[in-house]
């Protein structure tokens, strides 16, 4: 027994409260402590994953009250996988941002507290088994995200952050309304309990709660009409924060939405709705990405598009489809973070971050350019890199469900994707360098962080079997709704005081 | 045309919303299977807490409260991160007109009373209405009064962040101490004491006092940062 799931929340919170105090004693500790915390949590996550594979879902009760009455955390193959992924990405992003830009001590305190809390909030969204507790964690994540978006304190970043703040508050309002509606009908906030009793809700309430949930969580998950904040926030936030958005925060939003649709309510037609809305998101985002002339905005639109694809894959609804969606979430987290991390060194000294400013940088920044190219090739789905396997499994899942139109659309959108990524790679490698651009050599930590991601892409690309086992058990655990309810509600009996 | 379309869409949605919301029969016995009865009976009987709301906020849903405290902590961190300009750029406060001697003396007299009231509210959180959040806000209003009536009133940033951090650490550590005796996170590990006594309810008063200090320090810090922001 190395620890329990609650430590994923308690330890970082303790560290966040401790960071300002430690700063008085030893300034460097402010930068080191988050890394130590994340490293320990990674160790814990890997250990618990082994335990879950061996003896089944861990349900942890908090404050000693059985699930319908108290709050509980669920560490299942699915939530465990996402937690491990988020902590891993968080740790890599910490390595990268250890000495990113020359921020002074007081700024570093804020930066590391906010980054650590954004990761913790996302992990909390995934782990919790209580709908209101999830709302609290969504608040924690979003407030850190607003502040990190505005971290450079420029005019544009303030605008982006403000936009995100307004849309994000709207999202919280919708979520709270949905939770109130559910509580007014069932008198319970526990997800398993709600899923168990959902048939007692009047249909009108159920549909309305579902609409509010999809609207609220759709904002976090970057679904099409609700993602107006995304390109601005990604483009204005510091590089590592952009990577954390696409690698951690969006994943938590998608998870929350999928949990509501797959576990909480069984409303017929939701899956078809997911396919349609995901398809629209995919197509519109990829078309917008082609038109961008700024690197980070292009990456942001590509991120939205990939999330659309994830939603489509979830919408297919079969075990194969869910597997493909989770695989794509994993790959996208790794690859898009690599693109953001290497991309932000390609446009390091530029204020406007235009794509043409990366011309010919391959000679000056060979490793960064190589890693960016690797990420670009992997994300468009070239074999034998990581992205290929996830796209392949989505296509085969669609084929087995006879969704020919979906396959045609995904393939044609992939061509668009190919065009805009290869345009950038082409510029980096084969165009003459612009004179006024001053390339900035990445620091050693940044190189280490990016290399780890590059190696992960290669490992998953050549040995997809290394992760597929976990992904299969995760997708089964999402689809086995009865088992989830039983797992959670049966722990209850043990703990009544 | 576009406006008419939007308005009619909104109207359709609004009618649907009203239709559903009017069906909630508040005040009736409409939770058939809810958790409320358990809360109402357990809080006074087994936990020795007279204020059921406090029992729910700090114990049954204490994890949420820990989250909410963190949200507040993040909000102050975020605000000071965005407004932070470096020491040399910090200006004097903009003052429209200075306060009169009556206001100044009156505030000085009121200030200790306000702090005392705030402390009373959060120390008695498990007995009477109110608690850590409310008490903390009352304390912050005391500091606001002083800041408004004295132009050169200084609050030490170091002291504020010390109080803030220590209170947060207390909350999280009390949570972790719940693991003692094979319990769970945030579980009560102290004797519950008699109902309606000041020392009762196990860890609930400790957590609420920590919350009170934390909220007080954070809101004071927010006001102070906002007042000294000069642009």
XYZ file of C-alpha atoms in Angstrom:
728
model
C 0.000 0.000 0.000
C 1.826 3.118 -1.206
C -1.027 5.537 -0.779
C -4.622 6.241 -1.665
C -6.191 8.249 -4.503
C -6.972 11.206 -2.255
C -3.250 11.987 -2.099
C -3.503 13.136 -5.740
C -5.486 16.086 -4.389
C -4.227 16.492 -0.822
C -0.479 16.507 -1.501
C -0.523 19.179 -4.250
C -2.890 21.334 -2.186
C -0.538 21.089 0.775
C 2.372 21.941 -1.522
C 0.543 24.925 -3.012
C -0.116 26.349 0.458
C 3.491 25.613 1.424
C 5.153 27.236 -1.611
C 4.751 30.876 -0.423
C 6.183 29.921 2.989
C 9.151 28.046 1.546
C 9.860 31.037 -0.642
C 10.809 33.027 2.459
C 13.402 30.429 3.405
C 14.923 29.275 0.130
C 13.916 30.841 -3.165
C 14.860 27.944 -5.423
C 12.518 25.598 -3.516
C 9.559 27.358 -5.147
C 10.605 25.906 -8.487
C 11.713 22.508 -7.176
C 8.788 21.554 -4.921
C 6.116 21.194 -7.670
C 8.413 18.840 -9.548
C 9.020 16.675 -6.488
C 5.280 16.548 -5.820
C 4.502 15.562 -9.408
C 7.255 12.943 -9.408
C 5.878 11.381 -6.237
C 2.346 11.420 -7.660
C 3.585 9.781 -10.850
C 5.108 7.007 -8.760
C 1.836 6.701 -6.847
C -0.229 6.666 -10.057
C 1.861 3.913 -11.634
C 1.637 1.857 -8.458
C -2.112 2.276 -8.178
C -2.521 1.368 -11.862
C -0.808 -1.937 -11.101
C -3.057 -2.447 -8.119
C -6.190 -1.696 -10.170
C -5.161 -4.100 -12.932
C -4.677 -6.734 -10.273
C -7.633 -6.330 -7.952
C -10.168 -4.026 -9.614
C -11.445 -0.480 -9.134
C -10.418 1.382 -5.975
C -13.221 3.445 -4.451
C -12.026 5.776 -1.719
C -14.452 7.222 0.781
C -13.759 10.698 2.168
C -14.537 11.836 5.732
C -15.761 8.339 6.530
C -19.241 8.709 5.042
C -20.555 6.054 2.675
C -20.965 7.093 -0.995
C -24.513 8.419 -1.253
C -23.883 10.637 1.800
C -20.266 11.605 1.510
C -17.845 12.289 -1.315
C -15.855 9.490 -2.888
C -13.003 9.142 -5.356
C -13.011 6.411 -7.990
C -9.720 5.089 -9.331
C -10.871 2.756 -12.106
C -8.885 1.594 -15.134
C -10.316 4.598 -17.031
C -9.829 7.338 -14.451
C -6.494 5.838 -13.420
C -5.243 5.920 -16.994
C -6.247 9.566 -17.430
C -4.775 10.503 -14.039
C -1.458 8.876 -14.901
C -1.432 10.618 -18.275
C -2.174 14.015 -16.714
C 0.435 13.676 -13.993
C 3.010 12.540 -16.556
C 2.244 15.488 -18.839
C 2.314 17.798 -15.835
C 5.729 16.527 -14.831
C 7.122 16.964 -18.353
C 5.690 20.473 -18.567
C 7.269 21.238 -15.187
C 10.683 20.111 -16.498
C 10.191 22.326 -19.531
C 9.129 25.428 -17.647
C 11.734 25.133 -14.875
C 13.688 28.039 -16.331
C 11.290 29.192 -19.034
C 11.733 32.917 -19.758
C 13.363 35.025 -17.108
C 10.549 35.491 -14.658
C 11.535 36.847 -11.263
C 10.987 35.144 -7.936
C 7.538 36.521 -7.090
C 6.236 35.711 -10.536
C 7.672 32.203 -10.277
C 5.741 31.644 -7.016
C 2.468 32.503 -8.739
C 3.300 30.587 -11.904
C 4.124 27.329 -10.158
C 1.184 27.529 -7.751
C -1.227 28.128 -10.628
C 0.306 25.422 -12.831
C 0.244 22.862 -10.025
C -3.358 23.721 -9.187
C -4.439 23.510 -12.830
C -3.039 19.976 -12.993
C -4.585 19.042 -9.622
C -7.968 20.415 -10.650
C -7.932 18.366 -13.831
C -6.951 15.228 -11.930
C -9.756 15.946 -9.464
C -12.319 16.263 -12.276
C -11.318 12.809 -13.444
C -11.054 11.090 -10.057
C -14.120 12.344 -8.246
C -17.302 10.326 -8.030
C -19.468 13.234 -6.966
C -21.070 15.663 -9.358
C -20.787 18.761 -7.185
C -17.226 17.935 -6.241
C -16.479 17.777 -9.952
C -17.911 21.284 -10.286
C -15.539 22.504 -7.564
C -12.577 20.993 -9.396
C -13.736 22.530 -12.674
C -13.683 25.886 -10.862
C -10.150 25.258 -9.560
C -8.941 24.325 -13.038
C -10.594 27.228 -14.806
C -9.513 29.914 -12.362
C -5.888 28.809 -12.674
C -6.324 28.677 -16.435
C -7.675 32.262 -16.627
C -4.753 33.566 -14.600
C -2.155 31.635 -16.588
C -3.630 32.902 -19.864
C -3.031 36.459 -18.718
C 0.379 35.666 -17.277
C 2.354 37.903 -19.676
C 0.138 40.867 -18.746
C 0.029 42.194 -22.295
C -2.998 43.819 -23.854
C -3.823 40.805 -26.030
C -3.329 38.274 -23.278
C -5.610 40.291 -20.999
C -8.246 40.262 -23.742
C -7.881 36.520 -24.274
C -8.077 35.875 -20.554
C -11.139 38.085 -20.165
C -12.903 36.312 -23.020
C -12.061 32.968 -21.443
C -13.265 34.247 -18.061
C -16.656 35.343 -19.413
C -17.267 32.152 -21.392
C -15.925 30.013 -18.553
C -18.239 31.654 -16.009
C -21.148 30.938 -18.326
C -20.036 27.327 -18.371
C -19.953 27.174 -14.558
C -23.429 28.666 -14.405
C -24.859 26.032 -16.747
C -23.167 23.257 -14.792
C -24.507 24.534 -11.497
C -28.022 24.732 -12.955
C -27.754 21.159 -14.189
C -26.596 19.996 -10.750
C -29.439 21.884 -9.057
C -31.959 20.268 -11.414
C -30.633 16.814 -10.629
C -30.596 17.432 -6.893
C -34.114 18.808 -6.980
C -35.302 15.546 -8.511
C -33.199 12.842 -6.921
C -31.881 14.416 -3.731
C -28.413 13.035 -4.286
C -25.145 14.232 -5.790
C -23.230 10.985 -6.036
C -22.675 10.028 -9.681
C -23.259 6.313 -9.179
C -26.393 7.028 -7.158
C -27.670 9.418 -9.856
C -26.968 6.834 -12.555
C -28.807 4.261 -10.487
C -31.874 6.444 -10.022
C -31.868 8.355 -13.309
C -35.009 6.541 -14.455
C -36.929 8.227 -11.611
C -36.354 11.677 -13.131
C -39.111 13.185 -15.206
C -38.065 13.215 -18.883
C -38.251 17.013 -19.124
C -35.801 17.463 -16.265
C -33.492 14.826 -17.632
C -33.268 16.412 -21.075
C -32.832 19.904 -19.636
C -30.083 18.743 -17.263
C -28.358 16.976 -20.140
C -28.562 20.112 -22.310
C -27.038 22.193 -19.510
C -24.298 19.631 -18.948
C -23.401 19.418 -22.632
C -23.371 23.214 -22.958
C -21.321 23.726 -19.817
C -18.832 20.948 -20.385
C -18.746 21.578 -24.132
C -17.122 24.907 -23.350
C -14.354 23.112 -21.452
C -14.085 20.403 -24.119
C -13.838 22.918 -27.006
C -16.929 21.739 -28.890
C -17.704 23.819 -31.955
C -20.084 26.671 -31.277
C -18.737 27.048 -27.735
C -15.014 27.301 -28.362
C -14.611 30.991 -29.132
C -12.125 31.368 -26.288
C -9.793 28.603 -27.403
C -7.600 30.096 -30.156
C -6.998 33.318 -28.235
C -6.238 31.591 -24.962
C -3.839 29.108 -26.556
C -2.100 31.776 -28.576
C -1.652 34.243 -25.707
C -0.784 31.859 -22.878
C 2.900 31.054 -22.291
C 4.108 28.039 -24.333
C 4.107 25.436 -21.545
C 0.649 26.590 -20.460
C -0.657 26.056 -23.999
C 0.771 22.556 -23.825
C -0.940 22.021 -20.472
C -4.262 23.227 -21.919
C -4.165 20.755 -24.781
C -2.545 17.936 -22.836
C -4.391 18.148 -19.533
C -7.282 20.599 -19.209
C -9.195 19.681 -22.373
C -8.832 16.005 -21.571
C -10.519 16.594 -18.224
C -13.363 18.487 -19.939
C -13.914 15.696 -22.443
C -13.827 13.103 -19.668
C -16.461 14.967 -17.645
C -18.757 15.188 -20.661
C -18.316 11.537 -21.548
C -18.975 10.488 -17.971
C -22.260 12.417 -17.966
C -23.363 10.970 -21.304
C -22.214 7.382 -20.806
C -22.859 6.878 -17.111
C -25.284 9.430 -15.711
C -28.061 9.499 -18.294
C -29.165 7.102 -20.979
C -30.956 9.401 -23.372
C -31.440 7.899 -26.798
C -29.928 9.854 -29.652
C -27.078 11.355 -27.631
C -24.516 9.237 -29.455
C -25.703 10.384 -32.869
C -25.638 13.937 -31.554
C -22.030 13.429 -30.472
C -21.060 12.202 -33.936
C -22.718 15.153 -35.664
C -21.360 17.821 -33.316
C -17.899 16.241 -33.328
C -17.860 16.102 -37.108
C -18.860 19.774 -37.398
C -16.172 20.724 -34.873
C -13.571 18.711 -36.766
C -14.366 20.130 -40.188
C -14.716 23.767 -39.160
C -11.605 23.722 -36.976
C -9.402 22.144 -39.634
C -10.633 24.593 -42.286
C -9.893 27.470 -39.914
C -6.446 26.036 -39.147
C -5.439 26.172 -42.826
C -6.151 29.887 -42.949
C -4.045 30.816 -39.900
C -0.802 32.662 -40.415
C 0.256 32.456 -36.765
C 1.808 29.286 -35.446
C 0.117 29.003 -32.061
C -3.337 29.828 -33.431
C -2.866 27.126 -36.036
C -1.956 24.637 -33.310
C -4.977 25.747 -31.278
C -7.394 25.140 -34.154
C -5.764 21.799 -34.800
C -6.297 20.967 -31.138
C -10.011 21.796 -31.437
C -10.218 19.595 -34.530
C -8.632 16.655 -32.769
C -11.077 17.042 -29.879
C -13.888 16.912 -32.433
C -12.462 13.634 -33.689
C -12.335 12.295 -30.120
C -16.006 13.199 -29.660
C -16.895 11.455 -32.952
C -15.087 8.327 -31.804
C -16.931 8.363 -28.486
C -20.154 8.857 -30.404
C -19.628 5.606 -32.308
C -20.334 4.098 -28.919
C -18.959 0.603 -29.446
C -16.121 -0.778 -27.353
C -13.861 -0.284 -30.355
C -14.968 3.335 -30.754
C -14.341 4.185 -27.095
C -10.947 2.471 -27.331
C -10.080 4.572 -30.384
C -11.222 7.754 -28.655
C -9.095 7.079 -25.574
C -6.128 6.179 -27.761
C -6.497 9.450 -29.634
C -6.778 11.381 -26.353
C -3.517 9.802 -25.179
C -1.697 10.447 -28.439
C -3.043 13.944 -28.798
C -1.914 14.849 -25.285
C 1.630 13.748 -26.042
C 1.949 14.988 -29.614
C 0.176 18.320 -29.286
C 2.171 19.133 -26.155
C 5.372 18.404 -28.080
C 4.183 20.694 -30.882
C 3.370 23.497 -28.442
C 6.620 23.117 -26.506
C 8.868 22.988 -29.573
C 6.743 25.538 -31.448
C 7.125 28.102 -28.708
C 10.918 27.958 -29.115
C 10.552 28.339 -32.889
C 8.761 31.666 -32.393
C 10.446 32.506 -29.066
C 11.515 36.091 -29.676
C 8.677 37.065 -31.954
C 5.791 39.179 -30.730
C 3.328 38.271 -33.455
C 4.326 34.583 -33.794
C 3.834 34.410 -37.575
C 4.495 31.115 -39.306
C 6.853 32.738 -41.820
C 9.150 33.700 -38.967
C 10.104 30.047 -38.594
C 11.613 29.966 -42.107
C 14.885 28.104 -42.287
C 15.277 27.645 -38.542
C 16.259 23.985 -39.006
C 19.911 24.996 -39.369
C 19.879 27.058 -36.178
C 17.668 24.938 -33.963
C 18.214 21.418 -35.338
C 16.821 19.425 -32.412
C 13.785 21.628 -31.826
C 12.962 21.635 -35.537
C 13.387 17.888 -35.757
C 11.058 17.336 -32.806
C 8.482 19.719 -34.263
C 8.610 17.844 -37.565
C 8.276 14.541 -35.720
C 5.199 15.853 -33.929
C 3.710 17.156 -37.178
C 4.223 13.832 -38.950
C 2.845 11.931 -35.975
C -0.283 14.042 -35.566
C -1.426 13.803 -39.175
C -1.319 10.022 -38.772
C 1.679 8.894 -40.795
C 2.738 5.341 -40.037
C 4.623 4.189 -38.016
C 4.214 6.998 -35.490
C 1.769 7.200 -32.580
C -0.941 9.188 -34.377
C -1.316 6.543 -37.065
C -2.600 3.874 -34.699
C -5.281 6.043 -33.136
C -6.561 7.310 -36.491
C -6.499 3.747 -37.808
C -8.543 2.457 -34.882
C -11.102 5.257 -35.290
C -11.512 4.406 -38.978
C -11.846 0.691 -38.300
C -14.341 1.326 -35.506
C -16.405 3.453 -37.888
C -16.113 0.789 -40.584
C -17.397 -1.903 -38.243
C -20.398 0.246 -37.433
C -21.032 0.922 -41.153
C -20.504 4.663 -40.925
C -19.168 5.272 -44.393
C -19.849 9.009 -44.416
C -17.842 9.435 -41.206
C -14.871 7.617 -42.757
C -15.017 9.708 -45.938
C -15.163 12.956 -43.983
C -12.329 12.000 -41.603
C -10.096 11.033 -44.502
C -10.776 14.208 -46.446
C -10.155 16.340 -43.367
C -6.873 14.480 -42.851
C -5.704 15.825 -46.196
C -6.350 19.372 -45.011
C -4.407 18.573 -41.845
C -1.534 17.213 -43.920
C -1.429 20.419 -45.963
C -1.116 22.883 -43.117
C 1.332 20.871 -41.021
C 3.632 20.108 -43.944
C 3.503 23.743 -45.004
C 5.135 24.679 -41.702
C 7.664 21.821 -41.793
C 8.539 22.771 -45.356
C 9.154 26.363 -44.295
C 11.344 25.310 -41.355
C 13.525 23.045 -43.469
C 13.633 24.443 -46.999
C 13.086 28.193 -46.860
C 15.870 30.757 -46.396
C 16.005 32.236 -42.910
C 14.633 35.739 -42.402
C 17.335 38.159 -41.340
C 15.593 39.920 -38.477
C 14.622 36.678 -36.706
C 16.853 35.838 -33.760
C 16.508 32.174 -32.877
C 16.700 31.321 -29.171
C 18.459 28.122 -28.178
C 16.321 25.951 -25.924
C 17.513 25.453 -22.365
C 18.701 22.030 -21.325
C 15.479 21.303 -19.347
C 13.365 22.215 -22.357
C 15.394 19.839 -24.509
C 14.978 17.038 -21.975
C 11.214 17.599 -21.747
C 10.763 17.677 -25.523
C 12.961 14.612 -26.018
C 10.917 12.605 -23.518
C 7.791 13.428 -25.522
C 9.550 12.549 -28.783
C 10.647 9.196 -27.377
C 7.094 8.513 -26.159
C 5.796 9.125 -29.691
C 8.293 6.645 -31.102
C 7.620 4.047 -28.397
C 3.850 4.166 -28.888
C 4.363 4.211 -32.654
C 6.528 1.110 -32.806
C 5.064 -0.787 -29.861
C 1.392 0.194 -29.663
C 0.865 -2.942 -27.596
C 2.596 -1.198 -24.706
C -0.539 0.915 -24.118
C -3.400 -0.915 -25.820
C -3.888 -3.279 -22.885
C -4.561 -0.363 -20.518
C -6.748 1.350 -23.113
C -8.884 -1.768 -23.597
C -9.554 -2.183 -19.898
C -10.245 1.571 -19.642
C -12.807 1.475 -22.442
C -14.490 -1.551 -20.910
C -14.694 0.205 -17.571
C -16.405 3.200 -19.218
C -18.992 1.016 -20.923
C -19.758 -1.186 -17.905
C -22.142 1.185 -16.234
C -23.684 -1.395 -13.924
C -20.301 -2.376 -12.568
C -19.406 1.266 -11.855
C -22.635 1.770 -9.904
C -22.136 -1.452 -8.011
C -18.475 -0.762 -7.248
C -19.241 2.635 -5.773
C -22.442 1.880 -3.908
C -21.199 -1.388 -2.441
C -18.237 0.272 -0.701
C -20.854 2.241 1.151
C -21.926 -0.586 3.371
C -18.469 -0.982 4.858
C -18.106 2.558 6.106
C -21.365 3.498 7.799
C -20.365 4.712 11.234
C -34.436 39.212 -39.485
C -31.528 37.733 -37.569
C -32.714 39.403 -34.383
C -36.224 38.029 -34.781
C -34.815 34.550 -35.272
C -32.649 34.819 -32.172
C -35.523 36.200 -30.125
C -37.919 33.470 -31.180
C -35.318 30.780 -30.446
C -34.771 32.300 -27.004
C -38.521 32.432 -26.430
C -38.963 28.763 -27.301
C -36.136 27.791 -24.980
C -37.440 30.084 -22.245
C -40.918 28.561 -22.370
C -39.415 25.098 -22.131
C -37.251 26.166 -19.203
C -40.198 27.685 -17.345
C -42.329 24.636 -18.052
C -39.722 22.406 -16.441
C -38.734 24.669 -13.571
C -42.325 25.253 -12.468
C -42.681 21.538 -11.941
C -40.228 21.529 -9.023
C -42.608 21.511 -6.082
C -40.492 23.257 -3.497
C -41.569 22.819 0.078
C -43.183 19.445 -0.501
C -41.834 16.058 0.334
C -40.384 15.643 -3.095
C -37.128 13.858 -2.310
C -38.245 10.304 -1.943
C -34.816 8.774 -1.792
C -32.611 11.724 -0.885
C -29.743 12.039 1.516
C -31.264 14.809 3.654
C -32.830 12.692 6.398
C -29.531 11.033 7.122
C -27.848 14.440 7.511
C -30.600 15.754 9.772
C -30.495 12.845 12.187
C -26.784 12.060 12.176
C -25.407 15.564 12.728
C -26.782 16.233 16.211
C -27.004 12.623 17.383
C -23.688 11.127 16.387
C -21.436 14.083 15.626
C -22.510 16.429 18.382
C -22.954 19.335 15.983
C -25.934 21.580 16.586
C -25.660 23.488 13.273
C -26.518 20.936 10.593
C -25.378 23.249 7.791
C -21.909 23.339 9.316
C -21.860 19.572 9.663
C -22.650 19.244 5.967
C -20.224 21.945 4.835
C -17.268 20.887 6.957
C -17.699 17.169 7.409
C -20.041 15.415 4.976
C -18.883 17.632 2.128
C -15.633 18.825 3.686
C -13.729 17.905 0.568
C -15.780 20.453 -1.387
C -14.973 23.068 1.237
C -11.273 22.315 0.911
C -11.778 22.868 -2.824
C -13.642 26.142 -2.279
C -10.912 27.403 0.045
C -8.441 26.590 -2.723
C -10.577 28.465 -5.253
C -10.365 31.561 -3.056
C -6.613 31.071 -2.607
C -6.220 30.795 -6.378
C -8.343 33.882 -6.955
C -6.051 35.959 -4.726
C -2.955 34.414 -6.307
C -4.351 35.099 -9.760
C -5.242 38.673 -8.933
C -1.891 39.479 -7.428
C -0.205 37.732 -10.357
C -2.039 39.897 -12.880
C -1.738 43.142 -10.924
C 1.855 42.512 -9.849
C 4.164 45.174 -11.234
C 7.423 44.829 -9.350
C 8.302 46.798 -6.239
C 9.675 49.943 -7.899
C 6.506 50.498 -9.923
C 4.187 50.385 -6.940
C 2.581 53.794 -6.583
C 0.820 55.634 -3.810
C -2.892 55.079 -3.414
C -5.114 57.458 -5.275
C -7.133 59.349 -2.649
C -10.002 61.612 -3.672
C -10.453 63.340 -0.339
C -9.035 62.459 3.044
C -11.312 61.345 5.842
C -12.259 63.543 8.751
C -11.095 63.130 12.310
C -14.501 61.726 13.329
C -14.309 58.955 10.748
C -10.749 58.147 11.739
C -11.451 57.940 15.459
C -14.697 56.065 14.925
C -13.003 53.449 12.749
C -10.272 52.979 15.304
C -12.933 52.311 17.960
C -14.955 49.984 15.730
C -12.030 47.987 14.364
C -11.383 45.733 17.412
C -15.122 45.152 17.821
C -15.429 44.013 14.196
C -12.468 41.665 14.526
C -13.947 40.271 17.734
C -17.335 39.697 16.054
C -15.656 37.925 13.141
C -13.710 35.673 15.497
C -16.889 34.960 17.469
C -18.740 33.966 14.293
C -16.145 31.489 13.122
C -15.362 30.036 16.537
C -19.066 29.309 17.093
C -19.562 28.016 13.550
C -20.712 24.603 14.728
C -23.222 26.006 17.205
C -24.844 29.044 15.646
C -25.523 30.232 12.095
C -22.386 31.428 10.359
C -18.939 29.930 10.186
C -15.481 30.273 8.746
C -16.421 31.995 5.500
C -18.765 34.477 7.129
C -16.390 35.222 10.013
C -13.513 35.705 7.598
C -15.515 38.178 5.546
C -16.419 40.149 8.688
C -12.734 40.382 9.604
C -11.870 41.550 6.104
C -14.510 44.311 6.355
C -12.728 45.523 9.492
C -9.510 45.900 7.526
C -11.426 47.515 4.664
C -12.782 50.121 7.094
C -9.255 50.896 8.319
C -7.875 51.063 4.782
C -10.629 53.451 3.715
C -10.315 55.805 6.670
C -6.502 55.914 6.909
C -4.687 56.706 3.663
C -1.378 55.349 4.913
C -2.714 52.232 6.620
C -0.333 49.374 5.806
C -1.008 45.672 5.944
C 2.054 43.459 5.804
C 2.024 41.229 2.723
C 4.362 38.833 4.476
C 2.028 38.461 7.449
C -0.965 37.964 5.156
C 0.645 35.212 3.131
C 1.950 33.627 6.336
C -1.556 33.452 7.820
C -2.998 32.304 4.512
C -0.493 29.500 4.044
C -0.545 28.311 7.646
C -4.336 28.163 7.681
C -4.374 26.222 4.423
C -1.750 23.827 5.706
C -3.783 23.327 8.901
C -6.882 22.382 6.898
C -5.027 19.933 4.658
C -3.079 18.428 7.580
C -6.221 17.918 9.668
C -7.552 16.118 6.608
C -4.487 13.920 6.390
C -4.588 13.229 10.149
C -7.925 11.559 9.476
C -5.906 8.609 8.218
C -4.952 7.947 11.864
C -6.607 4.860 13.355
C -7.266 3.492 9.880
C -9.767 6.230 9.005
C -10.206 8.160 5.778
C -9.216 11.627 4.578
C -10.920 14.389 6.612
C -12.456 11.833 8.968
C -13.061 12.971 12.530
C -10.396 11.627 14.898
C -11.224 13.641 18.014
C -13.932 12.983 20.617
C -17.198 14.638 19.596
C -18.046 16.115 22.994
C -21.517 17.124 24.165
C -24.100 18.781 21.938
C -24.157 22.605 22.229
C -20.800 22.822 24.029
C -18.159 25.136 22.639
C -15.681 22.271 22.497
C -17.626 19.683 20.542
C -17.956 18.348 17.035
C -14.437 16.898 16.847
C -12.336 18.485 14.099
C -15.099 20.747 12.785
C -14.215 23.818 14.930
C -10.507 23.431 14.089
C -11.211 23.403 10.358
C -13.643 26.305 10.606
C -11.157 28.426 12.567
C -8.534 27.734 9.903
C -11.047 28.667 7.200
C -11.890 31.864 9.080
C -8.240 32.952 9.251
C -7.684 32.026 5.645
C -10.725 33.827 4.244
C -9.978 36.886 6.365
C -6.364 37.071 5.205
C -7.246 36.424 1.564
C -10.015 38.983 1.272
C -7.884 41.570 3.080
C -5.089 40.815 0.629
C -7.473 41.187 -2.318
C -8.744 44.564 -1.103
C -5.218 45.747 -0.367
C -3.878 44.720 -3.780
C -6.813 46.350 -5.530
C -6.501 49.611 -3.543
C -2.791 49.934 -4.208
C -3.153 49.234 -7.899
C -2.269 52.427 -9.722
C -2.533 52.752 -13.434
